[in-house]
Amino acid sequence: MFKRLPGDEARNLVSTTPDTAVVFRPAVIKTPAIFTIVILAWRMFAGLVRTIWRHPIAATIPVALGVTWYVYDWPMAASLLGTVILALASWAYIDRASFNRLIGYRLLAWWRLTWIYRRHWQPVLIVSGLGRHIRGRDYLPRLGKVTCTSWADQVTVRMLKGQPVKDWTDRTDHLAQGFGAASCRVTLTQAGHLTLTFPRSDPLSEPLPALSIPIEPTVGPVEIGTREDGRPWRLKVHGTHVLVAGATGAGKGSIIWSVIRSLLPAASVGLVELWALDPKLMELSYGRALFGTRYAATPEECADLLDEVVAVMQKRAARFAGLQRSHTPTVDDPFVLVVVDEVAFLTAYQSDRQLRQRISCALATLTTQGRAVGVGVLAALQDPRKEVMNIRNLFPDKIALRLDESEQVDMVLGDGARDRGALADRISPVPERGAGVGYVRLEASPEPIRVRAAYVSDTDIHAMVDAYTPYGSAA
């Protein structure tokens, strides 16, 4: 009636009724107690060695107290402990920065590794689908070192063999919620190893005042704000082209005016020429006197100005041909920066078809041939769709400020940028919190960097106009 079962499993059948499922009693293999004791002892020893190796200072303190208690009794140990606590508290009060760098963040990393990540590692990864349960055994990515900075936790992870990075980038929301963070960013550090960044706070939540105008003329990367890690944000404009995309009120003007502000000293000595296209008549018009005759507002004027820039570029390329392949700013051949406030108005929303094609061809010529001869384009737009800006891929460096849709993030920064943590669609619409905040993707690095540009007010712009005459010459 029944097919013969292997071994003695047939006697373990609970029911053979046709309408009842067949239930087996699982086979139990008794493991000798000595094996269990050896395995547990080995795991404890390995864990102790790993803890001492990773946290030598934290491991030395209890050992020193224990030895002192054993040799000199508990009053001496208590005195030693009080002395150490007093010394650390004094250090933290006198020099908080060095204390945090050498002691504070290390202790915080140990605490969060023990209490947050190691304690919740298995359930979070199993629920999020990053672990595997095969034949009754859990296979989990290995939790590595935890490093704390002033604003985030950086967790190193060794992935399972054969596991793609996309599995992690698709589950950043699961990881952030599981470990109690606002967001999670995934960075591939080396083959098989990831770094997960969990922010604890937002260092870019406060607006930044306008930075001081540089004393020395510079054309190199100009400082225009602050990065999330606290370092200055320096944007390269010479030798590249930059596209800035953001919704209304996202802070595109902060980036444009911060760049102009940083280049004014170089413009005053003739190393930089600033050309402005302002079809909206609302942004660059505040500092129109800084550009002199190199300012255009109507579509016809913008087309003529672009044609003039193209002519300058082509003449320079003819002189450089066979002599040099890169540009060094000089008074005779200054760096030319073309600033376009709302480029989509000229390339997509222009009703005159011939004028639209003329402008698009000029911009395409500049972005494909200009940077080698010292001509750069800084363009800003609100809608990054391909039908609105069909030459967006000709800009090597891109900045995504607050965007309306999640799909627009990848349109600006490239495929997969949002999965790697560039949540430009989640930037706060409140100007005090989100204006000027964005993500940068440079030509040399696909990883997005979170930044905030300094806010250049109308008063700052008027002060710049008062200090510099047309063409950037010092007043």
Short mmCIF file of N, CA and C in Angstrom, two decimals, residues 39 55 101 121 206 274 305 342 386:
data_model
loop_
_atom_site.label_atom_id
_atom_site.label_comp_id
_atom_site.label_asym_id
_atom_site.label_seq_id
_atom_site.Cartn_x
_atom_site.Cartn_y
_atom_site.Cartn_z
N ILE A 39 33.45 23.10 21.31
CA ILE A 39 33.04 24.13 20.34
C ILE A 39 32.73 25.44 21.04
N HIS A 55 39.92 46.01 20.11
CA HIS A 55 39.75 47.06 21.13
C HIS A 55 40.80 46.87 22.24
N ARG A 101 38.53 62.05 18.88
CA ARG A 101 39.26 61.36 17.82
C ARG A 101 40.01 60.15 18.35
N TRP A 121 22.14 41.82 14.28
CA TRP A 121 22.66 41.47 12.96
C TRP A 121 21.86 40.34 12.31
N GLU A 206 21.96 72.98 9.00
CA GLU A 206 21.96 74.43 9.19
C GLU A 206 22.49 75.14 7.94
N LEU A 274 34.01 85.62 -17.16
CA LEU A 274 32.69 85.12 -16.79
C LEU A 274 31.67 85.56 -17.82
N LEU A 305 25.57 85.28 -27.97
CA LEU A 305 26.67 85.16 -27.01
C LEU A 305 27.31 83.78 -27.09
N GLU A 342 19.02 78.83 -16.49
CA GLU A 342 17.96 77.87 -16.80
C GLU A 342 18.13 77.42 -18.24
N LYS A 386 15.40 63.63 -20.53
CA LYS A 386 16.19 63.63 -21.77
C LYS A 386 15.57 64.52 -22.83
#
